[in-house]
Amino acid sequence: GESVGLHLPTLSVQEGDNSIINCAYSNSASDYFIWYKQESGKGPQFIIDIRSNMDKRQGQRVTVLLNKTVKHLSLQIAATQPGDSAVYFCAESNTNAGKSTFGDGTTLTVKP
Amino acid sequence: GAVVSQHPSRVICKSGTSVKIECRSLDFQATTMFWYRQFPKQSLMLMATSNEGSKATYEQGVEKDKFLINHASLTLSTLTVTSAHPEDSSFYICSARPGHRGYTFGSGTRLTVV
């Protein structure tokens, strides 16, 4: 089944289940949000992004939801696979400033 | 897709020496690059924003004289850790924004100061 929680540092799911990773951001001026996947010893890899004029965006097996009212972001991964095991970070940025601020990260472990 | 190449991937140096890390955008021009540091099991912390042809912008608490940044061309930014000490041991990562979506990251440099 799905595991839902706020700001959990780790998430363990069964292969084939859906995963939901949550993130809270702090800057109300942020207008661009990105989810990254980082595997051990590597740099972050872009997964999906969303701008503040949207509240949902879908990609292949992934969906990002944005709730600006409570400054909350989530990443949903459908049919989670062992290859999805990694640390997931959300990042917020302001188009004018350019730089990104990263959240704490959630370690996703997929059990076969 | 856009690629950011970072070199070296691993470096071990003696305390007191300096280490240079290179970050190259391979198939796009980057007037701005970003340097991050990541300690084990922690998030990425932005150190500085590297600007082509001008001085870098450092985040609060980052010593600009210790972490020298040079962005001499539209495809290359370098970070030099001067007089490195064991507490500087970390994973250093650069990034650039190739278009309107997302940032592309280098593969990171694992620095160990002994």
PDB file of C-alpha atoms in Angstrom:
ATOM      1  CA  GLY A   1       0.000   0.000   0.000  1.00  0.00           C
ATOM      2  CA  GLU A   2       0.961   3.652  -0.035  1.00  0.00           C
ATOM      3  CA  SER A   3       3.028   5.264   2.644  1.00  0.00           C
ATOM      4  CA  VAL A   4       2.086   8.830   3.366  1.00  0.00           C
ATOM      5  CA  GLY A   5       3.660  11.148   5.813  1.00  0.00           C
ATOM      6  CA  LEU A   6       5.121  14.559   6.130  1.00  0.00           C
ATOM      7  CA  HIS A   7       8.874  15.108   6.039  1.00  0.00           C
ATOM      8  CA  LEU A   8       9.743  11.440   6.614  1.00  0.00           C
ATOM      9  CA  PRO A   9      13.446  10.854   6.187  1.00  0.00           C
ATOM     10  CA  THR A  10      12.914   7.283   4.946  1.00  0.00           C
ATOM     11  CA  LEU A  11      10.190   5.479   3.038  1.00  0.00           C
ATOM     12  CA  SER A  12      10.005   1.761   2.397  1.00  0.00           C
ATOM     13  CA  VAL A  13       7.550   0.295  -0.095  1.00  0.00           C
ATOM     14  CA  GLN A  14       6.906  -3.005  -1.811  1.00  0.00           C
ATOM     15  CA  GLU A  15       7.732  -3.346  -5.468  1.00  0.00           C
ATOM     16  CA  GLY A  16       4.684  -2.516  -7.531  1.00  0.00           C
ATOM     17  CA  ASP A  17       3.093  -0.270  -4.932  1.00  0.00           C
ATOM     18  CA  ASN A  18       2.717   3.464  -5.303  1.00  0.00           C
ATOM     19  CA  SER A  19       5.026   5.820  -3.405  1.00  0.00           C
ATOM     20  CA  ILE A  20       4.311   9.293  -2.152  1.00  0.00           C
ATOM     21  CA  ILE A  21       7.144  11.524  -1.036  1.00  0.00           C
ATOM     22  CA  ASN A  22       6.345  14.827   0.629  1.00  0.00           C
ATOM     23  CA  CYS A  23       8.194  18.081   0.952  1.00  0.00           C
ATOM     24  CA  ALA A  24       7.520  21.416   2.600  1.00  0.00           C
ATOM     25  CA  TYR A  25       9.079  24.544   1.213  1.00  0.00           C
ATOM     26  CA  SER A  26       9.645  27.793   3.017  1.00  0.00           C
ATOM     27  CA  ASN A  27       9.856  30.672   0.581  1.00  0.00           C
ATOM     28  CA  SER A  28       6.492  32.004  -0.535  1.00  0.00           C
ATOM     29  CA  ALA A  29       8.292  33.823  -3.358  1.00  0.00           C
ATOM     30  CA  SER A  30       9.438  30.543  -4.923  1.00  0.00           C
ATOM     31  CA  ASP A  31       7.780  29.986  -8.265  1.00  0.00           C
ATOM     32  CA  TYR A  32       9.536  26.939  -9.646  1.00  0.00           C
ATOM     33  CA  PHE A  33       9.872  23.544  -8.036  1.00  0.00           C
ATOM     34  CA  ILE A  34      11.799  20.457  -9.023  1.00  0.00           C
ATOM     35  CA  TRP A  35      12.098  16.903  -7.823  1.00  0.00           C
ATOM     36  CA  TYR A  36      15.459  15.190  -8.095  1.00  0.00           C
ATOM     37  CA  LYS A  37      16.614  11.625  -7.626  1.00  0.00           C
ATOM     38  CA  GLN A  38      20.090  11.016  -6.267  1.00  0.00           C
ATOM     39  CA  GLU A  39      21.759   7.647  -6.279  1.00  0.00           C
ATOM     40  CA  SER A  40      24.701   6.942  -4.031  1.00  0.00           C
ATOM     41  CA  GLY A  41      27.878   8.736  -5.096  1.00  0.00           C
ATOM     42  CA  LYS A  42      26.214  10.552  -7.988  1.00  0.00           C
ATOM     43  CA  GLY A  43      24.825  13.992  -8.663  1.00  0.00           C
ATOM     44  CA  PRO A  44      21.078  14.675  -8.554  1.00  0.00           C
ATOM     45  CA  GLN A  45      19.041  13.695 -11.586  1.00  0.00           C
ATOM     46  CA  PHE A  46      16.056  15.747 -12.738  1.00  0.00           C
ATOM     47  CA  ILE A  47      12.736  13.918 -12.434  1.00  0.00           C
ATOM     48  CA  ILE A  48       9.955  16.420 -12.892  1.00  0.00           C
ATOM     49  CA  ASP A  49       9.236  20.077 -12.344  1.00  0.00           C
ATOM     50  CA  ILE A  50       6.259  22.336 -11.802  1.00  0.00           C
ATOM     51  CA  ARG A  51       5.690  26.052 -11.894  1.00  0.00           C
ATOM     52  CA  SER A  52       3.642  27.938  -9.360  1.00  0.00           C
ATOM     53  CA  ASN A  53       0.826  28.592 -11.831  1.00  0.00           C
ATOM     54  CA  MET A  54       0.036  24.874 -11.822  1.00  0.00           C
ATOM     55  CA  ASP A  55      -1.029  22.498  -9.067  1.00  0.00           C
ATOM     56  CA  LYS A  56      -0.376  19.190 -10.800  1.00  0.00           C
ATOM     57  CA  ARG A  57       1.905  17.855 -13.449  1.00  0.00           C
ATOM     58  CA  GLN A  58       2.309  14.327 -14.715  1.00  0.00           C
ATOM     59  CA  GLY A  59       5.225  12.548 -16.246  1.00  0.00           C
ATOM     60  CA  GLN A  60       5.993   8.947 -16.975  1.00  0.00           C
ATOM     61  CA  ARG A  61       5.036   7.080 -13.776  1.00  0.00           C
ATOM     62  CA  VAL A  62       5.535  10.264 -11.749  1.00  0.00           C
ATOM     63  CA  THR A  63       3.194  13.036 -10.695  1.00  0.00           C
ATOM     64  CA  VAL A  64       4.033  16.203  -8.809  1.00  0.00           C
ATOM     65  CA  LEU A  65       1.407  18.044  -6.780  1.00  0.00           C
ATOM     66  CA  LEU A  66       1.826  21.581  -5.540  1.00  0.00           C
ATOM     67  CA  ASN A  67      -0.198  23.170  -2.770  1.00  0.00           C
ATOM     68  CA  LYS A  68       0.829  26.786  -2.528  1.00  0.00           C
ATOM     69  CA  THR A  69      -1.570  27.534   0.299  1.00  0.00           C
ATOM     70  CA  VAL A  70       0.361  25.358   2.723  1.00  0.00           C
ATOM     71  CA  LYS A  71       3.652  25.451   0.795  1.00  0.00           C
ATOM     72  CA  HIS A  72       3.671  21.716   0.233  1.00  0.00           C
ATOM     73  CA  LEU A  73       4.975  19.618  -2.619  1.00  0.00           C
ATOM     74  CA  SER A  74       4.610  15.906  -3.230  1.00  0.00           C
ATOM     75  CA  LEU A  75       6.000  13.357  -5.642  1.00  0.00           C
ATOM     76  CA  GLN A  76       3.961  10.314  -6.518  1.00  0.00           C
ATOM     77  CA  ILE A  77       5.651   7.337  -8.137  1.00  0.00           C
ATOM     78  CA  ALA A  78       3.379   4.737  -9.645  1.00  0.00           C
ATOM     79  CA  ALA A  79       4.255   1.039  -9.668  1.00  0.00           C
ATOM     80  CA  THR A  80       7.492   1.596  -7.791  1.00  0.00           C
ATOM     81  CA  GLN A  81      10.413  -0.488  -9.008  1.00  0.00           C
ATOM     82  CA  PRO A  82      13.685  -1.512  -7.326  1.00  0.00           C
ATOM     83  CA  GLY A  83      15.492   0.932  -9.614  1.00  0.00           C
ATOM     84  CA  ASP A  84      13.547   3.734  -7.970  1.00  0.00           C
ATOM     85  CA  SER A  85      15.453   3.194  -4.727  1.00  0.00           C
ATOM     86  CA  ALA A  86      17.394   6.396  -4.096  1.00  0.00           C
ATOM     87  CA  VAL A  87      17.268   9.648  -2.165  1.00  0.00           C
ATOM     88  CA  TYR A  88      14.683  12.104  -3.442  1.00  0.00           C
ATOM     89  CA  PHE A  89      15.031  15.841  -2.989  1.00  0.00           C
ATOM     90  CA  CYS A  90      12.655  18.636  -3.704  1.00  0.00           C
ATOM     91  CA  ALA A  91      14.121  21.992  -4.648  1.00  0.00           C
ATOM     92  CA  GLU A  92      12.550  25.413  -4.763  1.00  0.00           C
ATOM     93  CA  SER A  93      13.712  28.400  -6.703  1.00  0.00           C
ATOM     94  CA  ASN A  94      12.674  31.824  -7.812  1.00  0.00           C
ATOM     95  CA  THR A  95      12.931  32.520 -11.509  1.00  0.00           C
ATOM     96  CA  ASN A  96      14.532  35.885 -10.909  1.00  0.00           C
ATOM     97  CA  ALA A  97      17.106  34.632  -8.388  1.00  0.00           C
ATOM     98  CA  GLY A  98      17.970  31.512 -10.368  1.00  0.00           C
ATOM     99  CA  LYS A  99      19.485  29.496  -7.547  1.00  0.00           C
ATOM    100  CA  SER A 100      17.762  26.483  -6.019  1.00  0.00           C
ATOM    101  CA  THR A 101      17.335  25.586  -2.374  1.00  0.00           C
ATOM    102  CA  PHE A 102      17.123  21.902  -1.592  1.00  0.00           C
ATOM    103  CA  GLY A 103      14.933  20.175   0.956  1.00  0.00           C
ATOM    104  CA  ASP A 104      16.231  17.555   3.389  1.00  0.00           C
ATOM    105  CA  GLY A 105      15.631  14.543   1.191  1.00  0.00           C
ATOM    106  CA  THR A 106      13.775  11.248   1.601  1.00  0.00           C
ATOM    107  CA  THR A 107      15.413   7.873   1.193  1.00  0.00           C
ATOM    108  CA  LEU A 108      13.142   5.541  -0.757  1.00  0.00           C
ATOM    109  CA  THR A 109      13.750   1.826  -0.424  1.00  0.00           C
ATOM    110  CA  VAL A 110      11.830  -0.565  -2.657  1.00  0.00           C
ATOM    111  CA  LYS A 111      11.539  -4.110  -1.392  1.00  0.00           C
ATOM    112  CA  PRO A 112      11.257  -6.863  -4.014  1.00  0.00           C
TER     113      PRO A 112
ATOM    114  CA  GLY B   1      20.248  15.963 -23.404  1.00  0.00           C
ATOM    115  CA  ALA B   2      22.295  18.635 -21.715  1.00  0.00           C
ATOM    116  CA  VAL B   3      25.364  17.324 -19.950  1.00  0.00           C
ATOM    117  CA  VAL B   4      27.485  18.844 -17.227  1.00  0.00           C
ATOM    118  CA  SER B   5      30.853  17.194 -16.836  1.00  0.00           C
ATOM    119  CA  GLN B   6      32.680  17.439 -13.531  1.00  0.00           C
ATOM    120  CA  HIS B   7      36.265  16.460 -12.927  1.00  0.00           C
ATOM    121  CA  PRO B   8      37.832  14.857 -10.975  1.00  0.00           C
ATOM    122  CA  SER B   9      35.312  12.442  -9.549  1.00  0.00           C
ATOM    123  CA  ARG B  10      37.512  11.645  -6.575  1.00  0.00           C
ATOM    124  CA  VAL B  11      40.516  13.363  -5.081  1.00  0.00           C
ATOM    125  CA  ILE B  12      42.575  12.789  -1.989  1.00  0.00           C
ATOM    126  CA  CYS B  13      44.875  15.564  -0.909  1.00  0.00           C
ATOM    127  CA  LYS B  14      47.089  16.409   2.014  1.00  0.00           C
ATOM    128  CA  SER B  15      46.037  18.972   4.549  1.00  0.00           C
ATOM    129  CA  GLY B  16      47.225  22.432   3.563  1.00  0.00           C
ATOM    130  CA  THR B  17      47.253  21.842  -0.177  1.00  0.00           C
ATOM    131  CA  SER B  18      44.813  23.212  -2.745  1.00  0.00           C
ATOM    132  CA  VAL B  19      42.485  21.290  -4.999  1.00  0.00           C
ATOM    133  CA  LYS B  20      40.823  22.459  -8.203  1.00  0.00           C
ATOM    134  CA  ILE B  21      37.516  21.041  -9.407  1.00  0.00           C
ATOM    135  CA  GLU B  22      36.297  21.662 -12.939  1.00  0.00           C
ATOM    136  CA  CYS B  23      32.739  21.893 -14.162  1.00  0.00           C
ATOM    137  CA  ARG B  24      32.015  21.988 -17.894  1.00  0.00           C
ATOM    138  CA  SER B  25      28.801  22.334 -19.824  1.00  0.00           C
ATOM    139  CA  LEU B  26      29.333  20.057 -22.813  1.00  0.00           C
ATOM    140  CA  ASP B  27      26.598  20.959 -25.248  1.00  0.00           C
ATOM    141  CA  PHE B  28      25.268  24.278 -24.056  1.00  0.00           C
ATOM    142  CA  GLN B  29      26.526  27.582 -22.803  1.00  0.00           C
ATOM    143  CA  ALA B  30      26.154  28.446 -19.154  1.00  0.00           C
ATOM    144  CA  THR B  31      26.532  32.031 -18.073  1.00  0.00           C
ATOM    145  CA  THR B  32      25.698  30.894 -14.572  1.00  0.00           C
ATOM    146  CA  MET B  33      26.751  27.783 -12.720  1.00  0.00           C
ATOM    147  CA  PHE B  34      26.092  26.762  -9.147  1.00  0.00           C
ATOM    148  CA  TRP B  35      28.371  25.025  -6.675  1.00  0.00           C
ATOM    149  CA  TYR B  36      26.988  22.838  -3.907  1.00  0.00           C
ATOM    150  CA  ARG B  37      28.490  20.885  -1.047  1.00  0.00           C
ATOM    151  CA  GLN B  38      26.929  17.764   0.380  1.00  0.00           C
ATOM    152  CA  PHE B  39      27.936  16.000   3.595  1.00  0.00           C
ATOM    153  CA  PRO B  40      27.019  12.340   4.128  1.00  0.00           C
ATOM    154  CA  LYS B  41      23.303  11.725   4.539  1.00  0.00           C
ATOM    155  CA  GLN B  42      22.572  15.416   4.219  1.00  0.00           C
ATOM    156  CA  SER B  43      21.063  17.640   1.605  1.00  0.00           C
ATOM    157  CA  LEU B  44      22.867  19.811  -0.923  1.00  0.00           C
ATOM    158  CA  MET B  45      23.905  23.195   0.401  1.00  0.00           C
ATOM    159  CA  LEU B  46      24.466  25.956  -2.099  1.00  0.00           C
ATOM    160  CA  MET B  47      27.911  27.468  -1.706  1.00  0.00           C
ATOM    161  CA  ALA B  48      28.049  30.020  -4.483  1.00  0.00           C
ATOM    162  CA  THR B  49      26.743  31.134  -7.824  1.00  0.00           C
ATOM    163  CA  SER B  50      29.393  31.354 -10.505  1.00  0.00           C
ATOM    164  CA  ASN B  51      28.906  34.087 -13.096  1.00  0.00           C
ATOM    165  CA  GLU B  52      30.759  34.141 -16.403  1.00  0.00           C
ATOM    166  CA  GLY B  53      32.990  37.159 -16.663  1.00  0.00           C
ATOM    167  CA  SER B  54      32.254  38.504 -13.200  1.00  0.00           C
ATOM    168  CA  LYS B  55      32.709  37.685  -9.546  1.00  0.00           C
ATOM    169  CA  ALA B  56      30.942  34.786  -7.961  1.00  0.00           C
ATOM    170  CA  THR B  57      28.175  35.348  -5.453  1.00  0.00           C
ATOM    171  CA  TYR B  58      28.771  33.460  -2.230  1.00  0.00           C
ATOM    172  CA  GLU B  59      26.147  32.253   0.218  1.00  0.00           C
ATOM    173  CA  GLN B  60      26.262  33.438   3.775  1.00  0.00           C
ATOM    174  CA  GLY B  61      28.913  31.663   5.791  1.00  0.00           C
ATOM    175  CA  VAL B  62      30.967  30.491   2.805  1.00  0.00           C
ATOM    176  CA  GLU B  63      34.505  31.856   2.795  1.00  0.00           C
ATOM    177  CA  LYS B  64      35.235  33.316  -0.611  1.00  0.00           C
ATOM    178  CA  ASP B  65      38.981  33.314  -0.002  1.00  0.00           C
ATOM    179  CA  LYS B  66      38.922  29.627   0.783  1.00  0.00           C
ATOM    180  CA  PHE B  67      36.634  28.540  -2.030  1.00  0.00           C
ATOM    181  CA  LEU B  68      37.867  30.350  -5.104  1.00  0.00           C
ATOM    182  CA  ILE B  69      35.560  30.312  -8.093  1.00  0.00           C
ATOM    183  CA  ASN B  70      36.539  31.206 -11.614  1.00  0.00           C
ATOM    184  CA  HIS B  71      34.100  31.269 -14.536  1.00  0.00           C
ATOM    185  CA  ALA B  72      36.329  32.294 -17.392  1.00  0.00           C
ATOM    186  CA  SER B  73      34.255  30.981 -20.272  1.00  0.00           C
ATOM    187  CA  LEU B  74      30.665  30.112 -21.093  1.00  0.00           C
ATOM    188  CA  THR B  75      31.361  26.424 -20.639  1.00  0.00           C
ATOM    189  CA  LEU B  76      33.763  26.198 -17.732  1.00  0.00           C
ATOM    190  CA  SER B  77      33.638  27.040 -14.051  1.00  0.00           C
ATOM    191  CA  THR B  78      36.260  25.978 -11.541  1.00  0.00           C
ATOM    192  CA  LEU B  79      36.166  25.702  -7.770  1.00  0.00           C
ATOM    193  CA  THR B  80      39.485  25.726  -5.944  1.00  0.00           C
ATOM    194  CA  VAL B  81      39.548  24.652  -2.323  1.00  0.00           C
ATOM    195  CA  THR B  82      42.566  26.448  -0.928  1.00  0.00           C
ATOM    196  CA  SER B  83      44.584  25.248   2.050  1.00  0.00           C
ATOM    197  CA  ALA B  84      42.279  22.307   2.442  1.00  0.00           C
ATOM    198  CA  HIS B  85      41.680  20.800   5.875  1.00  0.00           C
ATOM    199  CA  PRO B  86      39.949  17.569   6.905  1.00  0.00           C
ATOM    200  CA  GLU B  87      36.722  19.445   7.659  1.00  0.00           C
ATOM    201  CA  ASP B  88      36.586  20.414   3.967  1.00  0.00           C
ATOM    202  CA  SER B  89      36.184  16.751   3.056  1.00  0.00           C
ATOM    203  CA  SER B  90      32.836  16.523   1.321  1.00  0.00           C
ATOM    204  CA  PHE B  91      31.002  15.845  -1.921  1.00  0.00           C
ATOM    205  CA  TYR B  92      31.118  18.900  -4.177  1.00  0.00           C
ATOM    206  CA  ILE B  93      28.608  19.189  -7.019  1.00  0.00           C
ATOM    207  CA  CYS B  94      28.128  21.771  -9.727  1.00  0.00           C
ATOM    208  CA  SER B  95      25.045  22.503 -11.770  1.00  0.00           C
ATOM    209  CA  ALA B  96      23.863  24.654 -14.634  1.00  0.00           C
ATOM    210  CA  ARG B  97      20.555  25.389 -16.273  1.00  0.00           C
ATOM    211  CA  PRO B  98      20.540  24.457 -19.945  1.00  0.00           C
ATOM    212  CA  GLY B  99      17.078  25.730 -20.774  1.00  0.00           C
ATOM    213  CA  HIS B 100      13.784  26.503 -19.179  1.00  0.00           C
ATOM    214  CA  ARG B 101      13.358  23.238 -17.368  1.00  0.00           C
ATOM    215  CA  GLY B 102      15.387  21.990 -14.490  1.00  0.00           C
ATOM    216  CA  TYR B 103      19.033  22.135 -13.651  1.00  0.00           C
ATOM    217  CA  THR B 104      21.604  19.650 -14.850  1.00  0.00           C
ATOM    218  CA  PHE B 105      24.099  18.457 -12.282  1.00  0.00           C
ATOM    219  CA  GLY B 106      27.606  17.169 -12.613  1.00  0.00           C
ATOM    220  CA  SER B 107      28.482  13.762 -11.245  1.00  0.00           C
ATOM    221  CA  GLY B 108      30.141  15.279  -8.208  1.00  0.00           C
ATOM    222  CA  THR B 109      33.643  15.279  -6.747  1.00  0.00           C
ATOM    223  CA  ARG B 110      34.429  13.351  -3.594  1.00  0.00           C
ATOM    224  CA  LEU B 111      37.146  15.312  -1.775  1.00  0.00           C
ATOM    225  CA  THR B 112      39.048  13.666   1.055  1.00  0.00           C
ATOM    226  CA  VAL B 113      41.602  15.719   2.920  1.00  0.00           C
ATOM    227  CA  VAL B 114      44.080  13.682   4.979  1.00  0.00           C
TER     228      VAL B 114
END
